[in-house]
Amino acid sequence: MKFYKPLIACLAGVVCAGCAKFPVNGTTDARHVTFRFRVAGQIRPDYVYIVAIRTSTDLNPDTINGPIPVITYPNANGFVAGQPTHFILYDPTLARPFIIRRFLPTTDPGNPVDLTKWTDVGVPINYGDVGAGTRELTFEITLDQIADNHAAALLLRTLQVNILTMNRVSTGTGTGRIIDSLGDNRTVNGINQFIKIPLNSSRIYDNQFFNLLEPPSDAPSSIDCLDPDLDLTDFSVEVTTP
């Protein structure tokens, strides 16, 4: 698998008019995080693949507001609930096939993010090839890309992470929506799982580390089948410190 390192990316469809440019952060002491996940089938350009994250300056953030999948309608955005701060979307229509987006903050401390509004803040500094038959998505970001500035990035202690796959977002119309996310989606408790990633040292956190949290061939109890192109089979999150 090749990795690409864009110096500047020009993306369509961002919040501001025209074309946005996101320079790669040049800070030498930035921490890096590499995300990897695999499906049983192959990555489809018409399906939705998202990594949702919640940043925290706490070593032990609360365990009730991490990113979880949207199951039913109505909902805020059709793909993620909880209190995520960012999400990284695979979008093959873009000049670079991944985009980092930040949910906009609110003035309500009990509900600090507006899940209906977001802005594009960057692109991964590395990503893997995605071609016909590809089963795995891989990309790398720096913590500076998901913080207000470098000083704020240095204060981050953990990420709460979920991986979300779906054939379409939840819009309240139509049937046959199929999803997968971290955890056993065949159970009510299993479907609302997310993982905590400490950022204090270099380490790989994978499915084995989390005691096979993500089983193959799982689906929400209300869905009779699972498309292999959405069925998560393996994942890892690698933290690299300077």
Short mmCIF file of C-alpha atoms in Angstrom, two decimals:
data_model
loop_
_atom_site.label_atom_id
_atom_site.label_comp_id
_atom_site.label_asym_id
_atom_site.label_seq_id
_atom_site.Cartn_x
_atom_site.Cartn_y
_atom_site.Cartn_z
CA MET A 1 0.00 0.00 0.00
CA LYS A 2 1.45 3.35 -1.02
CA PHE A 3 1.20 6.43 1.15
CA TYR A 4 0.81 9.95 -0.18
CA LYS A 5 1.94 13.07 1.65
CA PRO A 6 0.16 16.15 0.25
CA LEU A 7 1.86 19.47 0.86
CA ILE A 8 -1.23 21.46 -0.06
CA ALA A 9 -4.65 20.13 -0.96
CA CYS A 10 -7.38 21.94 -2.90
CA LEU A 11 -10.83 20.70 -2.03
CA ALA A 12 -14.30 21.28 -3.45
CA GLY A 13 -17.44 21.68 -1.39
CA VAL A 14 -15.99 23.33 1.71
CA VAL A 15 -17.77 25.85 3.90
CA CYS A 16 -16.20 28.92 2.38
CA ALA A 17 -16.68 29.76 -1.27
CA GLY A 18 -14.19 28.52 -3.83
CA CYS A 19 -11.30 26.26 -3.04
CA ALA A 20 -9.78 25.86 0.43
CA LYS A 21 -6.10 25.17 1.00
CA PHE A 22 -4.87 23.26 4.02
CA PRO A 23 -1.08 23.34 4.52
CA VAL A 24 0.44 20.41 6.38
CA ASN A 25 1.47 21.43 9.89
CA GLY A 26 5.22 21.97 10.04
CA THR A 27 5.65 21.68 13.83
CA THR A 28 8.38 19.15 14.55
CA ASP A 29 7.00 18.10 17.95
CA ALA A 30 3.47 17.36 16.73
CA ARG A 31 2.02 14.00 17.73
CA HIS A 32 0.65 11.86 14.91
CA VAL A 33 -2.28 9.44 14.88
CA THR A 34 -2.76 6.82 12.16
CA PHE A 35 -6.16 5.20 11.71
CA ARG A 36 -6.69 1.92 9.87
CA PHE A 37 -9.80 -0.17 9.39
CA ARG A 38 -10.80 -3.07 7.16
CA VAL A 39 -14.10 -4.42 5.88
CA ALA A 40 -14.97 -7.98 4.87
CA GLY A 41 -15.76 -6.96 1.32
CA GLN A 42 -14.38 -3.86 -0.36
CA ILE A 43 -14.53 -0.09 -0.01
CA ARG A 44 -17.34 1.30 -2.14
CA PRO A 45 -17.28 4.91 -3.40
CA ASP A 46 -21.05 5.25 -2.91
CA TYR A 47 -21.01 4.14 0.75
CA VAL A 48 -20.25 6.23 3.85
CA TYR A 49 -17.05 5.57 5.84
CA ILE A 50 -16.28 7.83 8.81
CA VAL A 51 -13.92 7.97 11.78
CA ALA A 52 -15.54 10.05 14.52
CA ILE A 53 -13.47 11.38 17.40
CA ARG A 54 -13.91 13.33 20.60
CA THR A 55 -10.81 15.15 21.80
CA SER A 56 -10.16 15.61 25.51
CA THR A 57 -7.57 17.19 27.81
CA ASP A 58 -8.61 14.66 30.47
CA LEU A 59 -6.78 11.36 30.92
CA ASN A 60 -10.11 9.80 31.88
CA PRO A 61 -12.94 11.60 30.09
CA ASP A 62 -16.53 10.63 30.82
CA THR A 63 -17.66 7.43 29.18
CA ILE A 64 -21.17 8.54 28.18
CA ASN A 65 -20.55 11.25 25.58
CA GLY A 66 -18.18 9.59 23.14
CA PRO A 67 -19.10 9.20 19.46
CA ILE A 68 -21.79 6.59 18.76
CA PRO A 69 -23.62 5.65 15.56
CA VAL A 70 -27.00 7.04 14.60
CA ILE A 71 -29.53 4.22 14.53
CA THR A 72 -32.96 5.82 14.22
CA TYR A 73 -34.62 8.96 12.93
CA PRO A 74 -35.00 11.76 13.95
CA ASN A 75 -31.39 12.62 14.69
CA ALA A 76 -29.06 15.59 14.35
CA ASN A 77 -27.05 14.64 11.28
CA GLY A 78 -27.82 11.07 10.22
CA PHE A 79 -24.45 9.48 11.02
CA VAL A 80 -23.06 10.22 14.52
CA ALA A 81 -24.42 11.05 17.97
CA GLY A 82 -22.88 11.75 21.38
CA GLN A 83 -20.50 14.69 21.70
CA PRO A 84 -17.84 14.13 19.01
CA THR A 85 -15.63 17.10 18.22
CA HIS A 86 -14.43 15.98 14.76
CA PHE A 87 -14.94 13.42 12.06
CA ILE A 88 -12.81 12.30 9.13
CA LEU A 89 -14.81 11.36 6.05
CA TYR A 90 -13.73 9.23 3.12
CA ASP A 91 -14.98 11.01 0.00
CA PRO A 92 -13.50 9.83 -3.32
CA THR A 93 -15.02 12.82 -5.14
CA LEU A 94 -12.51 15.15 -3.46
CA ALA A 95 -9.09 15.99 -4.85
CA ARG A 96 -7.73 14.13 -1.81
CA PRO A 97 -10.09 11.33 -0.71
CA PHE A 98 -10.28 12.27 2.98
CA ILE A 99 -11.39 15.45 4.75
CA ILE A 100 -11.12 16.41 8.44
CA ARG A 101 -14.19 18.22 9.75
CA ARG A 102 -14.81 19.93 13.08
CA PHE A 103 -18.25 20.28 14.64
CA LEU A 104 -18.97 23.87 15.56
CA PRO A 105 -19.12 24.70 19.29
CA THR A 106 -22.19 25.95 21.12
CA THR A 107 -22.58 28.16 24.19
CA ASP A 108 -24.35 25.36 26.09
CA PRO A 109 -21.91 23.57 28.44
CA GLY A 110 -24.27 20.60 28.63
CA ASN A 111 -24.27 20.26 24.84
CA PRO A 112 -20.93 21.73 23.71
CA VAL A 113 -21.09 20.85 20.00
CA ASP A 114 -23.67 21.46 17.30
CA LEU A 115 -23.98 18.16 15.48
CA THR A 116 -25.79 19.83 12.59
CA LYS A 117 -22.95 22.23 11.72
CA TRP A 118 -19.32 21.60 10.87
CA THR A 119 -16.42 23.12 9.01
CA ASP A 120 -13.53 21.63 7.03
CA VAL A 121 -10.22 22.05 8.88
CA GLY A 122 -7.70 19.97 6.96
CA VAL A 123 -6.71 16.81 5.14
CA PRO A 124 -4.69 13.84 6.44
CA ILE A 125 -0.96 14.19 5.93
CA ASN A 126 -0.75 10.60 4.69
CA TYR A 127 -3.27 8.15 3.29
CA GLY A 128 -3.30 4.74 1.64
CA ASP A 129 -4.24 3.86 -1.91
CA VAL A 130 -7.94 3.29 -2.47
CA GLY A 131 -8.67 1.45 -5.69
CA ALA A 132 -10.95 -1.25 -7.04
CA GLY A 133 -11.12 -4.13 -4.58
CA THR A 134 -9.48 -2.20 -1.71
CA ARG A 135 -10.62 -3.58 1.65
CA GLU A 136 -8.84 -1.15 3.95
CA LEU A 137 -8.80 2.59 4.60
CA THR A 138 -5.71 4.13 6.20
CA PHE A 139 -4.86 7.75 6.95
CA GLU A 140 -2.64 9.77 9.28
CA ILE A 141 -3.29 13.12 10.96
CA THR A 142 -1.47 15.28 13.48
CA LEU A 143 -3.04 16.48 16.72
CA ASP A 144 -2.31 20.03 15.57
CA GLN A 145 -4.91 19.53 12.84
CA ILE A 146 -7.69 18.89 15.37
CA ALA A 147 -6.75 21.56 17.90
CA ASP A 148 -7.12 25.34 17.78
CA ASN A 149 -3.34 25.78 17.80
CA HIS A 150 -0.14 23.94 18.68
CA ALA A 151 -0.32 24.88 22.35
CA ALA A 152 -3.84 23.44 22.53
CA ALA A 153 -2.68 20.27 20.76
CA LEU A 154 -0.02 19.72 23.42
CA LEU A 155 -2.74 19.72 26.09
CA LEU A 156 -4.72 16.87 24.49
CA ARG A 157 -4.55 13.67 26.54
CA THR A 158 -7.05 11.29 24.94
CA LEU A 159 -9.20 10.64 21.91
CA GLN A 160 -12.50 8.79 22.05
CA VAL A 161 -12.87 7.06 18.68
CA ASN A 162 -15.54 5.25 16.72
CA ILE A 163 -15.51 3.88 13.18
CA LEU A 164 -18.81 4.19 11.33
CA THR A 165 -19.81 2.49 8.08
CA MET A 166 -23.22 2.77 6.42
CA ASN A 167 -24.85 2.46 3.03
CA ARG A 168 -26.54 5.83 3.61
CA VAL A 169 -27.13 8.35 6.38
CA SER A 170 -30.38 8.26 8.36
CA THR A 171 -32.79 10.71 6.75
CA GLY A 172 -36.13 9.33 7.90
CA THR A 173 -37.11 8.13 4.44
CA GLY A 174 -36.66 4.76 2.79
CA THR A 175 -35.79 1.38 4.24
CA GLY A 176 -32.85 -0.99 4.10
CA ARG A 177 -30.29 1.14 5.92
CA ILE A 178 -27.31 -1.02 6.95
CA ILE A 179 -24.62 0.10 9.39
CA ASP A 180 -21.66 -1.14 11.37
CA SER A 181 -19.55 0.49 14.08
CA LEU A 182 -17.14 -0.56 16.81
CA GLY A 183 -18.64 -3.17 19.12
CA ASP A 184 -21.07 -6.02 18.57
CA ASN A 185 -23.90 -4.44 16.62
CA ARG A 186 -26.13 -7.46 17.26
CA THR A 187 -26.78 -6.30 20.84
CA VAL A 188 -28.24 -3.10 22.28
CA ASN A 189 -25.25 -2.51 24.56
CA GLY A 190 -22.70 -3.55 21.97
CA ILE A 191 -23.76 -1.03 19.36
CA ASN A 192 -22.92 2.00 21.52
CA GLN A 193 -19.23 1.20 21.99
CA PHE A 194 -16.28 3.50 21.35
CA ILE A 195 -12.64 3.30 22.36
CA LYS A 196 -10.34 5.55 24.36
CA ILE A 197 -6.90 6.27 22.91
CA PRO A 198 -4.27 7.71 25.31
CA LEU A 199 -1.94 10.19 23.62
CA ASN A 200 0.95 10.27 26.08
CA SER A 201 3.19 7.70 24.36
CA SER A 202 3.75 5.87 21.10
CA ARG A 203 1.62 2.73 20.85
CA ILE A 204 -0.69 0.78 18.57
CA TYR A 205 -4.23 0.15 19.84
CA ASP A 206 -5.96 -2.52 17.77
CA ASN A 207 -8.79 -5.02 17.89
CA GLN A 208 -6.60 -7.45 19.82
CA PHE A 209 -5.76 -4.78 22.41
CA PHE A 210 -9.48 -4.21 22.99
CA ASN A 211 -10.17 -7.95 23.38
CA LEU A 212 -11.70 -8.35 19.92
CA LEU A 213 -14.21 -5.58 20.51
CA GLU A 214 -15.19 -5.65 16.83
CA PRO A 215 -16.48 -9.09 15.73
CA PRO A 216 -17.09 -10.00 12.09
CA SER A 217 -20.59 -10.41 10.64
CA ASP A 218 -22.34 -8.27 13.28
CA ALA A 219 -25.35 -6.05 12.66
CA PRO A 220 -28.02 -4.16 14.64
CA SER A 221 -30.75 -6.46 15.90
CA SER A 222 -33.31 -4.74 13.66
CA ILE A 223 -31.39 -5.58 10.47
CA ASP A 224 -31.46 -9.05 8.99
CA CYS A 225 -28.31 -8.91 6.89
CA LEU A 226 -25.02 -7.09 6.72
CA ASP A 227 -23.34 -6.00 3.52
CA PRO A 228 -19.71 -7.24 3.57
CA ASP A 229 -18.65 -3.87 2.16
CA LEU A 230 -19.79 -2.36 5.48
CA ASP A 231 -18.82 -5.18 7.84
CA LEU A 232 -15.84 -4.06 9.93
CA THR A 233 -13.40 -6.91 10.56
CA ASP A 234 -10.29 -5.22 11.95
CA PHE A 235 -9.00 -1.81 13.04
CA SER A 236 -6.06 -0.06 14.67
CA VAL A 237 -5.17 3.40 15.95
CA GLU A 238 -1.47 4.16 16.18
CA VAL A 239 -0.12 7.07 18.24
CA THR A 240 3.35 8.36 17.40
CA THR A 241 5.00 10.85 19.74
CA PRO A 242 8.12 12.90 18.88
#
